[in-house]
Amino acid sequence: MRRTLLITALAAAGPLAAQTSEISFGSSKGASTLSVPLQIVLVLTLLTVLPAVIMSVTPFLRITVVLHFLRQALGTQSTPSNQVLIGLGLFLTLLIMQPVVTDIYHAGWEPLEDGKVTWQQAFDDGSKPLKTFLLRYVREKDVRLFLDITHAQAPQRPSDLDLTVLVPAYILSELKTGFQIGAILYLPFLVIDLVVASVTLSIGMIVASVTLSVGMVQLPPVMISAPFKILLFVLVDGWNLVVGSLVRSFYST
């Protein structure tokens, strides 16, 4: 009975499989058809790589590095939480990358949907806006490093650089820029820590006997300086300054 049902199900699924295998992935210039399982595999692969792409080849990298340094400089431990910082970084990334994504869509995806170009041509045309964006912030020194590593010849034009060289060079450049901004953010809060530490050290010997006699424990300088750092940050409207400077750094270049 089970064998009969299995044979009947396979016979019924045969025409359906034949129909689904004829589904095309959309190109009228000789592009080969892709079956539904292969399409699902490709989509899942793209979804797996998408987080790494968002974190690596967008402003998300610089933004999250700077926000991490800012939180460490304030000494607020896990406030704001990682979820809040990542959410802020994602929305700022969407704001900055919106024109680039729109250009990629018009240059690559629309012609592919209309069947005017092949997948290879769509990828080449769609990657041009991304290359233009990456070239604005990449350092020549980092590009030369990966050209030497890959033993590739330097192209005549920067736009001819391959993404396998341009993407890691962009990541190194953004890491350096993020660390530079983070170091600058650290300086005013470091000054507050030094002042509080010096004052605490100078009066520590005087009040030590009093505090110990009444059973009090002397507070560490970090806990004393934390309210002053937060107060300074709030008074100068620090979030507005930091986020505004980060976003403008991608538009002014």
Short mmCIF file of C-alpha atoms in Angstrom, two decimals:
data_model
loop_
_atom_site.label_atom_id
_atom_site.label_comp_id
_atom_site.label_asym_id
_atom_site.label_seq_id
_atom_site.Cartn_x
_atom_site.Cartn_y
_atom_site.Cartn_z
CA MET A 1 0.00 0.00 0.00
CA ARG A 2 2.78 2.43 0.92
CA ARG A 3 4.68 1.55 -2.26
CA THR A 4 1.59 2.25 -4.35
CA LEU A 5 1.08 5.64 -2.70
CA LEU A 6 4.77 6.54 -3.23
CA ILE A 7 4.63 5.62 -6.93
CA THR A 8 1.43 7.67 -7.33
CA ALA A 9 2.98 10.71 -5.61
CA LEU A 10 6.13 10.54 -7.76
CA ALA A 11 4.03 10.26 -10.91
CA ALA A 12 2.00 13.30 -9.90
CA ALA A 13 5.10 15.31 -9.01
CA GLY A 14 6.83 14.54 -12.31
CA PRO A 15 4.99 17.12 -14.45
CA LEU A 16 5.31 19.73 -11.67
CA ALA A 17 9.07 19.21 -11.46
CA ALA A 18 9.33 19.48 -15.21
CA GLN A 19 7.46 22.79 -15.11
CA THR A 20 9.48 24.28 -12.27
CA SER A 21 12.75 23.34 -13.92
CA GLU A 22 11.80 25.62 -16.79
CA ILE A 23 11.69 28.72 -14.60
CA SER A 24 14.23 31.26 -15.79
CA PHE A 25 16.16 33.68 -13.64
CA GLY A 26 15.50 36.41 -16.13
CA SER A 27 17.78 37.17 -19.05
CA SER A 28 16.97 37.14 -22.74
CA LYS A 29 20.61 37.17 -23.90
CA GLY A 30 21.33 33.50 -23.67
CA ALA A 31 21.44 33.23 -19.89
CA SER A 32 20.90 29.65 -18.75
CA THR A 33 17.78 28.75 -16.81
CA LEU A 34 18.07 28.01 -13.11
CA SER A 35 15.90 25.53 -11.28
CA VAL A 36 13.97 26.53 -8.20
CA PRO A 37 16.26 24.63 -5.77
CA LEU A 38 19.30 26.35 -7.25
CA GLN A 39 17.58 29.72 -6.97
CA ILE A 40 16.85 29.00 -3.29
CA VAL A 41 20.49 28.06 -2.71
CA LEU A 42 21.67 31.29 -4.33
CA VAL A 43 19.24 33.42 -2.31
CA LEU A 44 20.24 31.74 0.98
CA THR A 45 23.92 32.23 0.10
CA LEU A 46 23.35 35.92 -0.57
CA LEU A 47 21.45 36.29 2.72
CA THR A 48 24.34 34.63 4.55
CA VAL A 49 26.91 36.99 3.02
CA LEU A 50 24.71 40.09 3.38
CA PRO A 51 25.57 40.90 7.05
CA ALA A 52 29.31 40.75 6.28
CA VAL A 53 28.78 43.01 3.26
CA ILE A 54 26.80 45.54 5.30
CA MET A 55 29.44 45.60 8.03
CA SER A 56 32.44 45.76 5.69
CA VAL A 57 31.72 47.84 2.58
CA THR A 58 29.44 50.51 4.08
CA PRO A 59 29.86 53.37 6.59
CA PHE A 60 28.60 50.94 9.25
CA LEU A 61 32.21 49.98 9.98
CA ARG A 62 33.42 53.48 10.82
CA ILE A 63 30.23 54.38 12.69
CA THR A 64 30.28 51.37 15.00
CA VAL A 65 34.01 51.76 15.76
CA VAL A 66 33.53 55.42 16.71
CA LEU A 67 30.44 54.72 18.83
CA HIS A 68 32.30 51.94 20.64
CA PHE A 69 35.19 54.27 21.46
CA LEU A 70 32.73 56.92 22.60
CA ARG A 71 31.05 54.53 25.03
CA GLN A 72 34.42 53.43 26.39
CA ALA A 73 35.51 57.05 26.81
CA LEU A 74 32.34 57.89 28.73
CA GLY A 75 32.93 54.91 31.00
CA THR A 76 29.25 53.90 30.94
CA GLN A 77 30.05 50.20 30.47
CA SER A 78 27.07 48.79 28.54
CA THR A 79 25.00 51.97 28.21
CA PRO A 80 23.88 52.47 25.48
CA SER A 81 23.58 48.75 24.83
CA ASN A 82 25.08 47.01 21.81
CA GLN A 83 21.62 46.69 20.26
CA VAL A 84 21.08 50.44 20.45
CA LEU A 85 24.49 51.27 18.97
CA ILE A 86 24.07 48.73 16.15
CA GLY A 87 20.56 50.01 15.42
CA LEU A 88 21.84 53.59 15.26
CA GLY A 89 24.69 52.48 13.01
CA LEU A 90 22.29 50.64 10.68
CA PHE A 91 19.93 53.58 10.28
CA LEU A 92 22.80 56.00 9.67
CA THR A 93 24.23 53.54 7.13
CA LEU A 94 20.89 53.38 5.31
CA LEU A 95 20.77 57.17 5.23
CA ILE A 96 24.25 57.48 3.75
CA MET A 97 24.04 54.53 1.34
CA GLN A 98 20.58 55.28 -0.05
CA PRO A 99 21.88 57.16 -3.15
CA VAL A 100 24.45 54.42 -3.82
CA VAL A 101 21.88 51.62 -3.52
CA THR A 102 19.53 53.53 -5.82
CA ASP A 103 22.27 53.87 -8.45
CA ILE A 104 23.11 50.15 -8.15
CA TYR A 105 19.45 49.26 -8.64
CA HIS A 106 19.05 51.44 -11.73
CA ALA A 107 22.39 50.43 -13.27
CA GLY A 108 22.33 46.69 -12.59
CA TRP A 109 19.05 45.23 -11.45
CA GLU A 110 16.58 47.08 -13.68
CA PRO A 111 18.30 46.08 -16.98
CA LEU A 112 18.53 42.49 -15.70
CA GLU A 113 14.83 42.41 -14.86
CA ASP A 114 13.99 43.73 -18.32
CA GLY A 115 16.16 41.02 -19.86
CA LYS A 116 18.50 43.53 -21.54
CA VAL A 117 21.76 42.27 -20.02
CA THR A 118 23.23 39.06 -18.67
CA TRP A 119 24.13 38.40 -15.05
CA GLN A 120 27.79 39.20 -15.66
CA GLN A 121 26.96 42.50 -17.34
CA ALA A 122 24.47 43.39 -14.60
CA PHE A 123 27.10 42.70 -11.92
CA ASP A 124 29.72 44.82 -13.71
CA ASP A 125 27.32 47.73 -14.22
CA GLY A 126 25.88 47.49 -10.72
CA SER A 127 29.30 47.41 -9.06
CA LYS A 128 30.37 50.72 -10.63
CA PRO A 129 28.43 52.95 -8.15
CA LEU A 130 29.82 50.87 -5.28
CA LYS A 131 33.37 51.23 -6.60
CA THR A 132 32.88 54.99 -6.91
CA PHE A 133 31.77 55.14 -3.27
CA LEU A 134 34.64 52.99 -2.01
CA LEU A 135 37.25 54.95 -3.99
CA ARG A 136 36.23 58.16 -2.21
CA TYR A 137 37.41 56.85 1.16
CA VAL A 138 40.11 54.30 0.37
CA ARG A 139 43.78 55.14 0.88
CA GLU A 140 46.30 54.62 -1.90
CA LYS A 141 48.70 52.97 0.53
CA ASP A 142 46.15 50.26 1.38
CA VAL A 143 45.38 49.67 -2.30
CA ARG A 144 49.06 49.21 -3.07
CA LEU A 145 49.35 46.76 -0.19
CA PHE A 146 46.73 44.41 -1.62
CA LEU A 147 48.00 44.86 -5.16
CA ASP A 148 51.39 43.65 -3.92
CA ILE A 149 49.81 40.77 -1.99
CA THR A 150 47.83 39.57 -5.00
CA HIS A 151 50.71 40.29 -7.42
CA ALA A 152 48.25 42.20 -9.58
CA GLN A 153 49.27 44.96 -11.94
CA ALA A 154 48.10 48.45 -11.06
CA PRO A 155 45.28 49.51 -13.41
CA GLN A 156 45.46 52.64 -15.49
CA ARG A 157 42.36 54.08 -13.82
CA PRO A 158 41.19 53.71 -10.21
CA SER A 159 37.74 52.64 -11.44
CA ASP A 160 39.35 49.56 -13.01
CA LEU A 161 40.36 48.19 -9.62
CA ASP A 162 38.86 44.82 -8.82
CA LEU A 163 36.56 44.50 -5.81
CA THR A 164 38.81 41.79 -4.36
CA VAL A 165 41.47 44.50 -3.91
CA LEU A 166 39.22 47.49 -3.30
CA VAL A 167 37.05 45.99 -0.53
CA PRO A 168 39.85 44.94 1.91
CA ALA A 169 41.68 48.21 1.22
CA TYR A 170 38.51 50.11 2.11
CA ILE A 171 38.14 48.11 5.33
CA LEU A 172 41.70 48.97 6.42
CA SER A 173 41.18 52.63 5.56
CA GLU A 174 37.94 52.81 7.53
CA LEU A 175 39.49 51.08 10.54
CA LYS A 176 42.28 53.66 10.61
CA THR A 177 39.81 56.55 10.26
CA GLY A 178 37.57 55.13 12.98
CA PHE A 179 40.48 54.71 15.38
CA GLN A 180 41.67 58.26 14.66
CA ILE A 181 38.24 59.71 15.45
CA GLY A 182 37.99 57.50 18.54
CA ALA A 183 41.35 58.72 19.84
CA ILE A 184 40.24 62.34 19.41
CA LEU A 185 37.01 61.61 21.28
CA TYR A 186 38.99 60.07 24.11
CA LEU A 187 41.10 63.20 24.78
CA PRO A 188 38.60 65.47 26.62
CA PHE A 189 37.37 62.60 28.79
CA LEU A 190 40.96 61.58 29.50
CA VAL A 191 41.66 65.09 30.74
CA ILE A 192 38.72 64.83 33.14
CA ASP A 193 40.02 61.47 34.40
CA LEU A 194 43.48 62.95 34.97
CA VAL A 195 42.13 65.98 36.83
CA VAL A 196 39.89 63.88 39.05
CA ALA A 197 42.69 61.39 39.71
CA SER A 198 45.13 64.14 40.68
CA VAL A 199 42.61 65.86 42.95
CA THR A 200 41.66 62.57 44.56
CA LEU A 201 45.30 61.73 45.14
CA SER A 202 46.07 65.11 46.67
CA ILE A 203 43.20 65.11 49.13
CA GLY A 204 43.16 61.34 49.61
CA MET A 205 45.71 61.43 52.41
CA ILE A 206 43.73 64.11 54.26
CA VAL A 207 40.33 62.44 54.14
CA ALA A 208 41.58 58.85 54.37
CA SER A 209 41.76 58.88 58.15
CA VAL A 210 38.32 60.51 58.44
CA THR A 211 36.56 58.17 56.03
CA LEU A 212 38.12 55.09 57.54
CA SER A 213 37.25 56.22 61.05
CA VAL A 214 33.54 56.49 60.21
CA GLY A 215 33.55 53.24 58.24
CA MET A 216 33.44 54.74 54.73
CA VAL A 217 35.38 53.29 51.84
CA GLN A 218 37.13 55.69 49.52
CA LEU A 219 35.55 55.71 46.03
CA PRO A 220 37.80 54.97 43.02
CA PRO A 221 38.58 57.95 40.75
CA VAL A 222 36.73 56.34 37.83
CA MET A 223 33.41 56.42 39.67
CA ILE A 224 33.99 60.04 40.68
CA SER A 225 34.86 61.20 37.15
CA ALA A 226 31.98 59.35 35.42
CA PRO A 227 29.26 61.88 36.38
CA PHE A 228 31.44 64.78 35.27
CA LYS A 229 32.09 63.16 31.89
CA ILE A 230 28.41 62.43 31.34
CA LEU A 231 27.47 65.96 32.40
CA LEU A 232 30.02 67.47 30.00
CA PHE A 233 28.78 65.26 27.17
CA VAL A 234 25.16 66.24 27.79
CA LEU A 235 25.93 69.95 28.12
CA VAL A 236 27.69 70.13 24.75
CA ASP A 237 24.95 67.99 23.13
CA GLY A 238 27.50 65.30 22.37
CA TRP A 239 25.26 62.86 20.51
CA ASN A 240 24.25 65.55 18.04
CA LEU A 241 27.87 66.58 17.50
CA VAL A 242 29.23 63.04 17.11
CA VAL A 243 26.48 61.71 14.84
CA GLY A 244 26.39 64.92 12.79
CA SER A 245 30.15 64.87 12.30
CA LEU A 246 30.10 61.19 11.30
CA VAL A 247 27.39 61.66 8.69
CA ARG A 248 28.92 64.85 7.32
CA SER A 249 32.30 63.13 6.98
CA PHE A 250 30.78 60.91 4.26
CA TYR A 251 29.19 63.81 2.40
CA SER A 252 32.05 66.32 2.56
CA THR A 253 34.69 64.05 1.01
#
